Structure formats: C-alpha cells, structure tokens
XYZ file of C-alpha atoms in Angstrom:
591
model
C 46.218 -23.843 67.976
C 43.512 -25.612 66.194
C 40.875 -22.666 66.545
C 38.470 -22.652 63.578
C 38.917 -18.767 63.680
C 42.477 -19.064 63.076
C 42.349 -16.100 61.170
C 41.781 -13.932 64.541
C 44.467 -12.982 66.918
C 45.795 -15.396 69.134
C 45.329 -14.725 72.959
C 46.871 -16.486 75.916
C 43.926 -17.859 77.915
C 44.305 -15.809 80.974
C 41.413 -15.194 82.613
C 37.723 -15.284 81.496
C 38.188 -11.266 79.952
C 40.394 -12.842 77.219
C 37.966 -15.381 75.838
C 35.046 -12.675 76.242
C 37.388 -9.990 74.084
C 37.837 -13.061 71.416
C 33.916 -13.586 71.270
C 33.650 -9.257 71.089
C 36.713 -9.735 67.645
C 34.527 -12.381 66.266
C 31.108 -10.655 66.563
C 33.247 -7.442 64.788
C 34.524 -9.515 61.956
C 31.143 -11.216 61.080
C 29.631 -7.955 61.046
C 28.242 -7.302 57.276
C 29.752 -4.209 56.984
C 33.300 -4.914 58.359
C 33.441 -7.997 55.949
C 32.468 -5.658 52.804
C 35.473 -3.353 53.841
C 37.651 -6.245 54.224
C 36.459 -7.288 50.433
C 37.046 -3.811 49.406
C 40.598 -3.290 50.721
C 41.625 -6.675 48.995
C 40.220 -5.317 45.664
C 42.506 -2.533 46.099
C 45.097 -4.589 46.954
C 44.764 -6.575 43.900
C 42.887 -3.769 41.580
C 43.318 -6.348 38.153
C 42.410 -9.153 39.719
C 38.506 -10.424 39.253
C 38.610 -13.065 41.873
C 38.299 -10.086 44.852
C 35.762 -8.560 43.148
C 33.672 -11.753 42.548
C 33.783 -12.560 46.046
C 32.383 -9.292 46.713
C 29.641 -9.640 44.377
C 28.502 -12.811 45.558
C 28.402 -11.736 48.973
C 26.290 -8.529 48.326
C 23.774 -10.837 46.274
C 23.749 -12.508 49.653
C 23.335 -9.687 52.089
C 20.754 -8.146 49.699
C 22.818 -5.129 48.797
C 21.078 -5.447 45.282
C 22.396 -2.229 43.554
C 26.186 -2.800 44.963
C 26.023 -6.276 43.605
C 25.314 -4.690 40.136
C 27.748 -2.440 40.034
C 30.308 -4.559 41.402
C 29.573 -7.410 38.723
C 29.623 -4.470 35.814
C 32.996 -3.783 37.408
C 33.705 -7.089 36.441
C 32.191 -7.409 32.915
C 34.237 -4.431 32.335
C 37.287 -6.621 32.862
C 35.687 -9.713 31.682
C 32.829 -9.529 28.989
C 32.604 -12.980 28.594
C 32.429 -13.505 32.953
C 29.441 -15.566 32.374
C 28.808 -15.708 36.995
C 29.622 -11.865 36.963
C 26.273 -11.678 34.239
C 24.091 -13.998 36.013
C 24.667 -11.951 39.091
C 24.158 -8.965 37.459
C 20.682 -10.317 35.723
C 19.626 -11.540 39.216
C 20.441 -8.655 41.092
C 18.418 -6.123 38.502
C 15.318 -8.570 38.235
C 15.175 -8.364 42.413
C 15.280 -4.470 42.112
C 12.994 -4.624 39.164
C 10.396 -6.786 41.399
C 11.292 -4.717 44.668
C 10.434 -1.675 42.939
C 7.288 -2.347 41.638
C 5.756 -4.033 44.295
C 6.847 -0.662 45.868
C 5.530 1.752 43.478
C 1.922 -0.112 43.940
C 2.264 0.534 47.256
C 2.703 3.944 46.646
C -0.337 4.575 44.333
C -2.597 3.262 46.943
C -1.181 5.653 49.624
C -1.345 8.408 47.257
C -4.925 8.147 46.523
C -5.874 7.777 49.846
C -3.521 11.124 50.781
C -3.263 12.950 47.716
C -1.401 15.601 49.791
C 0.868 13.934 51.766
C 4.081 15.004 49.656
C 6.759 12.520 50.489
C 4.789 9.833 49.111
C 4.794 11.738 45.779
C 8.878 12.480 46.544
C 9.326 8.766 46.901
C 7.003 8.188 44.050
C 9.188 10.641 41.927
C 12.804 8.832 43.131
C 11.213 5.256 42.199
C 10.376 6.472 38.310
C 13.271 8.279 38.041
C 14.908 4.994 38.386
C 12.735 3.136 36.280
C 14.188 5.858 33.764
C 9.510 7.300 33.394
C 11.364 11.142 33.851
C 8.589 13.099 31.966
C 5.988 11.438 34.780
C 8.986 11.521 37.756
C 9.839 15.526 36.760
C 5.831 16.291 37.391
C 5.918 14.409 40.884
C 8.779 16.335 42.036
C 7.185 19.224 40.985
C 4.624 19.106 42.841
C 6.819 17.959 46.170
C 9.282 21.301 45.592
C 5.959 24.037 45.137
C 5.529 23.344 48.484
C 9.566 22.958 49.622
C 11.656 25.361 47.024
C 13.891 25.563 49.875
C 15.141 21.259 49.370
C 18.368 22.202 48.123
C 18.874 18.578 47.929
C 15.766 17.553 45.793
C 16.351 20.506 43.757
C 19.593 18.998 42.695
C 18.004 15.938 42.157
C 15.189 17.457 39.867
C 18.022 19.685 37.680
C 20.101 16.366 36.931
C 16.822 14.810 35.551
C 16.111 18.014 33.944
C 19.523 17.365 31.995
C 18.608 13.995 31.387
C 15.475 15.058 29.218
C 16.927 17.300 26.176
C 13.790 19.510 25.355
C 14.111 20.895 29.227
C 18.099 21.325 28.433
C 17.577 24.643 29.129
C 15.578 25.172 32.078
C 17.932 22.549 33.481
C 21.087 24.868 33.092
C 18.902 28.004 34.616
C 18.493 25.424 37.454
C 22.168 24.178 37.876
C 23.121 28.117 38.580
C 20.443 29.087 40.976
C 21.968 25.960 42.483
C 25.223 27.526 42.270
C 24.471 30.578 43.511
C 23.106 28.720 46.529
C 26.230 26.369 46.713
C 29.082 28.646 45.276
C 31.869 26.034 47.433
C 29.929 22.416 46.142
C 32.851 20.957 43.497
C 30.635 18.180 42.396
C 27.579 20.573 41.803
C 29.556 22.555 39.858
C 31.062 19.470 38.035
C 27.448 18.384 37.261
C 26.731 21.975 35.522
C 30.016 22.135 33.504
C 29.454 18.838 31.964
C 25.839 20.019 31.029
C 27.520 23.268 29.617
C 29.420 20.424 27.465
C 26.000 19.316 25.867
C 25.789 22.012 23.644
C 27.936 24.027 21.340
C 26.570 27.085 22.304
C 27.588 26.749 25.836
C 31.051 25.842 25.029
C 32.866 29.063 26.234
C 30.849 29.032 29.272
C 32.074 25.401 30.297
C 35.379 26.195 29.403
C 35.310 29.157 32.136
C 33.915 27.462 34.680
C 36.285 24.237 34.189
C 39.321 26.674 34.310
C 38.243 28.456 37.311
C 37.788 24.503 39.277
C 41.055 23.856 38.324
C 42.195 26.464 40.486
C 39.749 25.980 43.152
C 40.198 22.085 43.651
C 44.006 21.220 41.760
C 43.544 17.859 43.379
C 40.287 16.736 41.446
C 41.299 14.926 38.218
C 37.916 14.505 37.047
C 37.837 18.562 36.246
C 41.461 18.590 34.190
C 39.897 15.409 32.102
C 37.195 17.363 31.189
C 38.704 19.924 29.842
C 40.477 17.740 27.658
C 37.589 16.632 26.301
C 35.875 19.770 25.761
C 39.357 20.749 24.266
C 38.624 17.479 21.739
C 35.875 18.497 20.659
C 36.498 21.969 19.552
C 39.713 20.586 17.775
C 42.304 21.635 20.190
C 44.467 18.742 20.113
C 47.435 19.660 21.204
C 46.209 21.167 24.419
C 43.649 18.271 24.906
C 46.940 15.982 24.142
C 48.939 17.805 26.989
C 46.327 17.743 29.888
C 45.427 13.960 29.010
C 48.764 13.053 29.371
C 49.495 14.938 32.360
C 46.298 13.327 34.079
C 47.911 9.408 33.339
C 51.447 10.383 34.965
C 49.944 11.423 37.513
C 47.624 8.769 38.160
C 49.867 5.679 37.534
C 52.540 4.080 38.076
C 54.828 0.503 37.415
C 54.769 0.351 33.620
C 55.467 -3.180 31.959
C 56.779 -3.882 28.572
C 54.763 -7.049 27.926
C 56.393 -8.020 24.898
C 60.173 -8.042 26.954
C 58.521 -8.513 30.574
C 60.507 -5.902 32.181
C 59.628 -3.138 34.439
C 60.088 0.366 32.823
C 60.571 3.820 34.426
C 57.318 5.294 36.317
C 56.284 8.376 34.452
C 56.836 9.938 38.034
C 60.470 9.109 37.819
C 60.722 10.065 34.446
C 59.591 13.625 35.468
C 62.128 14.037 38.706
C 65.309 12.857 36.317
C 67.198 12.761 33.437
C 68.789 9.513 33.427
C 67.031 5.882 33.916
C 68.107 3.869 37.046
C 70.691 0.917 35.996
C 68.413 -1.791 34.318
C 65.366 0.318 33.452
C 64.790 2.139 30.403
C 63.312 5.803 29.970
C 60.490 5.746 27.554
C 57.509 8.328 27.303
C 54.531 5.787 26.317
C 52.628 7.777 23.946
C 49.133 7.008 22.409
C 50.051 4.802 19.600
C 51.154 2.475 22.815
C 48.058 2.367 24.372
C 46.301 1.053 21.312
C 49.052 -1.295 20.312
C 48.282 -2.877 23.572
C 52.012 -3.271 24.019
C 52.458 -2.001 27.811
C 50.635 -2.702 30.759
C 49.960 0.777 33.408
C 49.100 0.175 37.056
C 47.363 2.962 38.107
C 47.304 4.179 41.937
C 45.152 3.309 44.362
C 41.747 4.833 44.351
C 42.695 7.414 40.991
C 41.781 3.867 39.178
C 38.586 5.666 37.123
C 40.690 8.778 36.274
C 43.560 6.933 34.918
C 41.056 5.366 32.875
C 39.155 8.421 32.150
C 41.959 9.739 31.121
C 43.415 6.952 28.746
C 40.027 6.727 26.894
C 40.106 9.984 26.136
C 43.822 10.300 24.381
C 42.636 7.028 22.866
C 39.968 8.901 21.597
C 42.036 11.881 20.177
C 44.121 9.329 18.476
C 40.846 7.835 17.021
C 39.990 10.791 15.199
C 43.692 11.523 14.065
C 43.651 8.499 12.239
C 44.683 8.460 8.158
C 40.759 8.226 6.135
C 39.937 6.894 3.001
C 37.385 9.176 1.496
C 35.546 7.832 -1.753
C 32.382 9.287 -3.310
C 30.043 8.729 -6.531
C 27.555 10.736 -7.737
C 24.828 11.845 -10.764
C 23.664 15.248 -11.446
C 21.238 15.562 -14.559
C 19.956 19.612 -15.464
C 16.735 19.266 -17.732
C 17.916 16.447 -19.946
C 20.435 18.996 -21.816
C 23.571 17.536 -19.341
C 24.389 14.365 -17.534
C 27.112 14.446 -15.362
C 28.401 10.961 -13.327
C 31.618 11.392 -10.729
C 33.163 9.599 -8.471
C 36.715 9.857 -6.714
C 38.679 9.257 -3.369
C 40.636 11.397 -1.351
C 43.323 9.825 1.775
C 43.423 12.944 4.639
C 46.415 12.460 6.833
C 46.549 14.461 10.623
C 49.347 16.005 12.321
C 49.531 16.166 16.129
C 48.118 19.250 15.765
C 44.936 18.399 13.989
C 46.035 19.593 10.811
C 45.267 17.491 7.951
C 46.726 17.143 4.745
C 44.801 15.287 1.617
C 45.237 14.277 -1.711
C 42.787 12.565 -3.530
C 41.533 11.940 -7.006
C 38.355 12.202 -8.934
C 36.888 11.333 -12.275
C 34.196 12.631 -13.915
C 32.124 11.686 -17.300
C 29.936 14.114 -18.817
C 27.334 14.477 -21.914
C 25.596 17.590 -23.397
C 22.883 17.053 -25.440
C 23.305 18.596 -29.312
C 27.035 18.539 -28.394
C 29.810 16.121 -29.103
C 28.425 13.002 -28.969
C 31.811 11.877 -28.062
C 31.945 11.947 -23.873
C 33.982 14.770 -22.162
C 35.640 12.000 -19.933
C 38.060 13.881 -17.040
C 40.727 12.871 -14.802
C 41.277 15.268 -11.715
C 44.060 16.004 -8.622
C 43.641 17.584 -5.393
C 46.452 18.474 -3.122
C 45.287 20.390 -0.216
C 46.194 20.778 3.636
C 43.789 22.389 6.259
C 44.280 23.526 9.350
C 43.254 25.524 12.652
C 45.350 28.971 12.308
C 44.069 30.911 15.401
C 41.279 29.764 18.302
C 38.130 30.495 15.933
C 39.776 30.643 12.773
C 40.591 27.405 10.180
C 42.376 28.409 6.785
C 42.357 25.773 3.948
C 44.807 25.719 0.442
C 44.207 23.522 -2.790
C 45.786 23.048 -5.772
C 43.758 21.378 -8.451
C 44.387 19.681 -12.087
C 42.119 18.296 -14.629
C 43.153 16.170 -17.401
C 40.074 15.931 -20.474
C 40.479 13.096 -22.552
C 37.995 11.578 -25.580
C 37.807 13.923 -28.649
C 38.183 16.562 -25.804
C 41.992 16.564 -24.783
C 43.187 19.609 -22.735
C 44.311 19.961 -19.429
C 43.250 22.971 -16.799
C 44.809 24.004 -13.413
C 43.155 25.658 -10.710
C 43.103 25.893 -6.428
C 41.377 27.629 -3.266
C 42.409 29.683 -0.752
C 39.581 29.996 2.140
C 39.977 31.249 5.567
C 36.769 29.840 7.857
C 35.754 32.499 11.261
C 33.620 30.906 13.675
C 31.366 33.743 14.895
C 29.227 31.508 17.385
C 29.895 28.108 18.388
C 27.044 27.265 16.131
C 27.914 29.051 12.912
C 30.904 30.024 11.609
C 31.611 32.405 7.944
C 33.852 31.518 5.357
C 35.541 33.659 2.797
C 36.947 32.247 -0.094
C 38.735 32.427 -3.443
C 38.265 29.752 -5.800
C 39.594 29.138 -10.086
C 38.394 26.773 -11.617
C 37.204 25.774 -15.439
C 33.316 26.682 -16.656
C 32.515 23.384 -17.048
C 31.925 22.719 -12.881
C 30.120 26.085 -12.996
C 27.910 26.018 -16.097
C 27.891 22.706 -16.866
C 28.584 22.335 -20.768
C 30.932 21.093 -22.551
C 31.324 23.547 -25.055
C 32.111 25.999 -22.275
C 35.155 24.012 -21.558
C 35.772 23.642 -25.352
C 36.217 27.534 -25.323
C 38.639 27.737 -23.127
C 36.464 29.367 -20.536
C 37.720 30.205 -16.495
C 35.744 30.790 -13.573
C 37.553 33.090 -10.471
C 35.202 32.859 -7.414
C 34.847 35.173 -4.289
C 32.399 33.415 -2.111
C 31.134 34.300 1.587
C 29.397 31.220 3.339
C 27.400 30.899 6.342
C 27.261 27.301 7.596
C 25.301 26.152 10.838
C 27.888 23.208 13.067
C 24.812 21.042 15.014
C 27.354 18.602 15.863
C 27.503 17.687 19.717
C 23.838 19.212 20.786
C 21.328 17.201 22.805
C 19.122 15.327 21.371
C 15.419 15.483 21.823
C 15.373 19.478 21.157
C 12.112 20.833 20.398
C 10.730 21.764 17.054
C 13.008 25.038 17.163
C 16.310 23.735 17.992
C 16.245 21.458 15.129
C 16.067 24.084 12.920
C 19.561 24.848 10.900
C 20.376 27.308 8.248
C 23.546 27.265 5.423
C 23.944 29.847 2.679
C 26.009 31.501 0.077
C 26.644 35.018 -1.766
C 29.630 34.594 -4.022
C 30.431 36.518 -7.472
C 32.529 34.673 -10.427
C 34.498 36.568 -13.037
C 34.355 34.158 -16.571
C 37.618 34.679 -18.584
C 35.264 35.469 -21.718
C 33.897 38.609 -19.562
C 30.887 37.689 -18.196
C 29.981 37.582 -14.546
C 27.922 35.861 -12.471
C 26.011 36.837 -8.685
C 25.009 33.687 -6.791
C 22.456 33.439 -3.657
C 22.048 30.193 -1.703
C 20.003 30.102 1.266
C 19.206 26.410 2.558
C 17.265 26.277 5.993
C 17.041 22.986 6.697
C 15.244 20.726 9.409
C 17.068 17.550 11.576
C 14.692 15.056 11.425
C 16.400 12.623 13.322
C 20.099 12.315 14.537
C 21.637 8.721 14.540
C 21.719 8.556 11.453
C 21.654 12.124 10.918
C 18.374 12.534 8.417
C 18.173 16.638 7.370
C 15.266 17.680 4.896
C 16.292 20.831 3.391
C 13.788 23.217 1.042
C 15.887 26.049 0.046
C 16.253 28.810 -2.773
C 19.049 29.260 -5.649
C 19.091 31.839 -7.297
C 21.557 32.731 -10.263
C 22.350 35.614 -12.752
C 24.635 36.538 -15.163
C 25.552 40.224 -16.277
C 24.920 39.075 -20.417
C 23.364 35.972 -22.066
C 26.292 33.651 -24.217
C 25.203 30.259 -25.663
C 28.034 28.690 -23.953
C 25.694 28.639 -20.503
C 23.022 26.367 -19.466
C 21.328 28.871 -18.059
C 19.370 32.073 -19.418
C 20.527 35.661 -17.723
C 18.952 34.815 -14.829
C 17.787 31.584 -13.080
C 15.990 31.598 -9.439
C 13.965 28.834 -7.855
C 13.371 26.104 -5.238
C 14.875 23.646 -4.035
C 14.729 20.492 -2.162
C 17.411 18.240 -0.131
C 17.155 15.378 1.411
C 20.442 13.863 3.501
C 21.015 10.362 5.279
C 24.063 10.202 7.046
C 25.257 7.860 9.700
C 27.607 4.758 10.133
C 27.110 1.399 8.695
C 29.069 -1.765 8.048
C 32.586 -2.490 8.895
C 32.197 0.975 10.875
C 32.075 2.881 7.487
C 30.105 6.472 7.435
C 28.498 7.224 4.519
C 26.614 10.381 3.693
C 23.651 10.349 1.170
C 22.349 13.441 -0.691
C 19.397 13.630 -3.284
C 18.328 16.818 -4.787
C 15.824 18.140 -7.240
C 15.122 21.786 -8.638
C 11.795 22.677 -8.550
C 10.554 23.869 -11.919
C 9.597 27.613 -12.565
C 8.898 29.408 -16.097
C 12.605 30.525 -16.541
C 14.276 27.692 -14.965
C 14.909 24.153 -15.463
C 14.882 21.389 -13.712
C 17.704 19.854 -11.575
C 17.853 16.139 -10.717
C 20.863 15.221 -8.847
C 22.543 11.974 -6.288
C 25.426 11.550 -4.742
C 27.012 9.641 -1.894
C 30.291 9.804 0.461
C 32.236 6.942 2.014
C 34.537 8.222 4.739
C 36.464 5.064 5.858
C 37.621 4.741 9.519
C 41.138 4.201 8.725
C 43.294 4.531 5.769
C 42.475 0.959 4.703
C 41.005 0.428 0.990
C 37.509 -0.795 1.258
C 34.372 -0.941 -1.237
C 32.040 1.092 -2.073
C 28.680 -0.264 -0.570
C-alpha cells in the first residue's frame, strides 16, 4: 500500500473512524514502553542471539533508562566479552548514573542541613550511598530513618540485605532476616535472601539446609531454591546429592540439545524421561558434566528459566571442577638445634570418584644428617597408597599404607600405614581419632634411631578448626582459630611417649589466606635413651607463620615457616616447607 507504517495493520479506508483508529495504533506502538516489550519478546524469541539485545541497549541509552541499559549490555558481554558497542554502552551508561547521582547526593546535603529532621531526605540519602557501595555511612542514615519508622517492613529489608553485605554486622543481619520472617512467614524471596545468608557461614549450615528443604515444599516451582541446595550440598562434600538435584534442575529447564560436532538434533532430556526408546533418527544420550566442559553440545534452555539453566550448569561445572585428578608436590627443611637437618620433598596424584572419594598415591624423598653420626647421608625413598572418603553425613574415614626404602651406608627398608576416622562435631571443628606406625626416625629425628631398628605405634586425638567458606571482614574474634593434639606412641624398644599440641592461631587476611600461629608443644617420654633428640621431657613455644593462596598458571601453593622458641630444657626448632597443589593432574614445576 505504500504506507511508511507498513508494519501496522492494514485498514480499508471507510470512513474517517478508520484513519483516527490507525493514528490511536501508531501513537500505541511509539509509546516507549510498548517498544521495550516488543524488544523484549524478540530477545526471547531469539534468547542466543546479541543483535535483539543490542537493539535494546541502544534504545534504553536513548530513552535514558540508564541502569536497564547496563544490565542489558552486561547481558551482552556475558555472551560477547570482546562486544566492544555492548562496553562503550555500558561505560556511558554508568558514567551518566555516576554524574546523576552525585549531582543528586549534593542536593541532598544541602536539604539535609537545612532540615536535619526531615527523614526521607536521609532515606534517599541512605538508598544513593548504598549504591555508591559507602554502606558503613548508608547503614547509619537508615538508622536513623527506621528509629522513627520500625514499622517500614520494606526499608527494613532493605537495611538487613546491606547488613549482609558488611561481614562484621553478619550477625545482626541474620537476627534481622528472621524478625523479617516472622513478619513475612509467606515472602519466598525474603526467605531466599536469609537462606543464602545462612550459606555465608559454616556454622549456619544446618540451619540453611532446613529452611531450603522446607521452600522446596512450599514453592516446588522455584528453581532458584533446589539450585541452592546443590550448592550448599557442594560445599559440605555431598556430591552425589548435589550431582542429582543439579541435574534434575537442567532437564527441567531445557530443551533441543545439539551435537555440534555431527549437527544433529538429540533427544530433549524431557523425552528422555517419558520413554525408553529414541524416536527414529534421534539418539538417547544423558549429557553428563564432562559434556558441558568439552563444549561438545549446545542446550537451549526454555523461555524465561534462561538464568536457572545457567545457574544450574555452573554449578555441576563446578562440582566437576573440584573432582578433577591433582598433582600434589611439596619441598621442605626442618633443622632441630644444629644436631639434625632434614630436606624432603615429594608428590602425590589424588584421583575422585563421583562420590567425592579420593584415592592417592604419591611419593616422597627425604635426605637427612645427624651431627656426630654417620657422616654418610641417611638418603630415603618413600610410597603412599591411601584412599579417603566421606563414610556417614559428619563422619570421613581415611586408610594408608606406607613404605620407606633407606639407601647410602644405611640400607633397610620399613613398612607402615594409618587408619583415622574424622567426626565433625560443629560445622567449624571436627575430632579425629587415629592410629598411625611408622619408623623413629619421623618421630625423633635421628638416624641412629632408625639404625636400631626402632617403631613408633601412634594413637592420636585431633581437634582441627574448618574456617573455610566464612565471611570475610569478621571482627577481631571471629578470626580467631584453634588446632590441637593429645596422642601417645608406643617405641618398639619400650619407651613411650605423651604429646600435647595446642596451636591457636589468628587469620590475618584471607585471599591469600595469611594465619600467624603462636602455640605450645610439649613432649615427654616415660625414660631417657640416647637414641632421642630430646631429653625426658621437652615443652615450649612456638611460632607459625602460613601464606596460602593461588598463583600462576592457577597453581595453589601453601607456605609454612616455623621456629621453636628456646627454653632451658629445650632446643631450638627451625623449620620451611611449601605445597604445590596443581589444578589438574598435569605435571608442572615447582615455582
């Protein structure tokens, strides 16, 4: 018809009603809002494609719709981290904000001075440097808005999500989540909010676990709640059931799977599900994890469960992740008052089951020198075959069978292992009881222990603190950890031995991870022999100092240094070591 809105429906030109209806369409269509929704519904048309969504981000920028443009253009970057227009509009879009907001803020001081008590300035104040990301200064403004309104259910919620933004007010921020609660038993995303707080900290664990369970039942159609339990289930090194819920989330959420290496359709997961055999021309395949990250098939997830299907992906990718084969290697120095030198170093490969339970083998070597001894070296050549694994929900139980092979003018060989069963009592600590055989010379450290045929049996009982996975920013107290150790050894020559360890130790930082320890050791033996380093009895200080973190070609590495402290029956203890965990069962060297 040659209508420049040929786009529009066509009407037959009737009367004068028809061309004022057209005019009423066209006035709809160039409405702002109807356009955006028109953008929108094309995106999720086309939910791979970034041309829809760049379209949409330009026109926001346009309209002045600063924070969708944003988040639109992330949504891009996301897809495209090289989308050098989708940046630029992102940059722009935050700089106008930026601007916007301070010129707003100003405005806002002046008011406030000139009506300190007018408290929706200091609410608006508060919203403003919460988004500049100033929380200390934006909790204290809506502070003093909610003294005067406790009843603001709405800016209360507000204040407790900052709350759990800030980590030394972690816990004043879950004591506000449930008064919340209690308020709102029926809100699901309140009670969303609190369980991923609960997730924050160990300690809170069993609690967030609860409350995810019982959401499950209350809203079965919200995928963001089974997800999370799959992650909490990661954490705690529940694999199997974190395994099971993630991949229940992605069958659900998805559909029209692609081999991209044949380009042929496969059977949904759906489909898979309802029947046994594939439909003529498909094939039935369950596309695990190893899939994902081979980046061999291509998922279309439904329309508008897009971030749970991702959600959900990352975090079986994740699982895989840490059930990757490591490459363990280590090296390290000990010296005890100039009368032994001891230098080690070794590597150990860990391989995971589905399950999470690991099985290692590694080897180790070991040089050592007594003074007035030998002066030939006591040069050793260890084995360690071991498997680990979870045997119950709070209980881990660990094997090893050891071998040591003595060469130089020292040639003998010794056998030994470990049987330890590990209880966690608190999400934070957990006790370990353990038997452990082994020969003198790791326990007394002299050669001429070793030369006399001397074995060490070991009942232990440790206490070790797990920080892992707590907030950071804790005050002075919740940075405070504790380890320690009461064992007794049995020497094949008759004596015995009672050891106490206690190491309280301080987290300095946490990425890396720097602890400074100052503990006390403390050693006796039930008669004196000049086969031991030591006299009957040995007790003093101790410091530790420990770097740990991730560096280079994404290695971890884990630093100790430690030195005895000096007392009038002791001697002094000097000792180094470091430990390379690899990423993946590739050889790499030591840094």
């Amino acid at each position: 018809m040659g209508n420049r809105n040929c786009d529009l429906p066509q009407y037959p030109d009737r009367d004068p009603e028809n061309e004022q209806a057209r005019d009423s369409i066209r006035a709809i269509h160039a409405l702002p809002d109807y356009r955006i929704a028109t953008m929108r519904a094309q995106i999720s048309a086309n939910p791979r494609e970034v041309g829809p969504r760049m379209v949409l981000a330009r026109y926001l920028l346009q309209q002045g719709r600063l924070s969708d443009a944003v988040e639109t253009a992330q949504d891009v970057l996301v897809m495209d981290p090289r989308h050098g227009e989708a940046r630029e509009i992102e940059r722009s879009a935050t700089l106008q904000i930026q601007r916007q907001r301070g010129d707003r803020m100003r405005d806002l001081r002046d008011l406030i001075r000139s009506d300190p008590r007018n408290l929706d300035h200091h609410l608006e104040m508060g919203r403003l440097l919460r988004d500049e990301q100033m929380y200390v200064e934006a909790l204290r403004r809506y502070q003093l808005y909610l003294r005067a309104n406790p009843l603001d259910m709405e800016v209360r919620r507000e204040y407790a999500q900052m709350l759990s933004w800030v980590g030394e007010n972690y816990d004043q921020a879950v004591l506000e989540f449930r008064e919340l609660i209690d308020f709102f038993p029926d809100d699901i995303g309140l009670r969303v909010q609190y369980a991923r707080l609960l997730m924050q900290n160990r300690e809170h664990w069993a609690e967030a676990e609860a409350e995810l369970l019982d959401l499950t039942l209350f809203d079965p159609g919200n995928f963001e709640v089974p997800i999370l339990l799959a992650d909490l289930y990661r954490f705690q090194g529940r694999y199997p059931e974190a395994r099971e819920i993630y991949q229940d989330v992605i069958r659900l959420t998805s559909v029209n799977w692609y081999d991209t290496q044949r380009g042929s359709r496969i059977l949904s997961p759906q489909q898979q599900h309802s029947q046994r055999r594939p439909v003529r021309g498909e094939r039935s395949i369950w596309v695990d994890e190893e899939a994902f990250r081979g980046g061999r098939f291509a998922v279309q997830a439904l329309p508008g469960l897009e971030d749970d299907y991702e959600a959900a992906r990352t975090g079986l990718l994740q699982l895989q992740k840490a059930l990757r084969p490591q490459l363990t290697a280590f090296i390290g120095f000990a010296a005890d008052n100039e009368d032994y030198t001891e230098l080690l170093a070794g590597a150990r490969f860990t391989y995971f089951l589905r399950t999470g339970t690991s099985i290692y083998i590694g080897v180790n070597y070991n040089r050592a020198r007594e003074r007035g001894g030998d002066p030939e070296n006591a040069r050793m050549l260890g084995g360690v075959l071991g498997v680990s694994g979870r045997m119950a929900k709070d209980l881990t139980g660990t094997a090893e069978l050891r071998g040591q092979w003595y060469r130089g003018n020292l040639r003998r060989s010794t056998f030994g292992g470990l049987l330890s069963a590990t209880y966690a009592v608190t999400p934070n600590y957990s006790t370990t009881l353990s038997y452990t055989k082994f020969d003198a010379i790791q326990e007394v450290k002299t050669v001429r222990s070793l030369a006399e045929g001397v074995s060490v049996d070991r009942f232990a009982l440790d206490w070790t603190s797990n920080p892992a996975y707590r907030v950071t920013y804790q005050p002075f107290w919740r940075r405070l950890f504790f380890d320690g150790r009461v064992s007794y050894a049995s020497f094949s020559d008759g004596n015995r031995q009672t050891a106490i360890l206690l190491r309280p130790y301080y987290r300095l930082r946490e990425d890396p991870t720097i602890d400074f320890a100052l503990g006390w050791r403390s050693l006796g033996y039930s008669r004196e022999s000049p086969l031991y380093w030591s006299p009957s009895r040995h007790s003093g200080p101790f410091m530790q100092l420990r770097i740990a973190g991730e560096g280079i070609w994404q290695i971890n590495y884990d630093v100790r240094a430690e030195l005895m402290i000096p007392t009038e029956v002791g001697s002094v203890t000097r000792g180094i070591s470091a430990r390379l965990p690899a990423p993946s069962a590739a050889i790499l060297p030591l840094a």
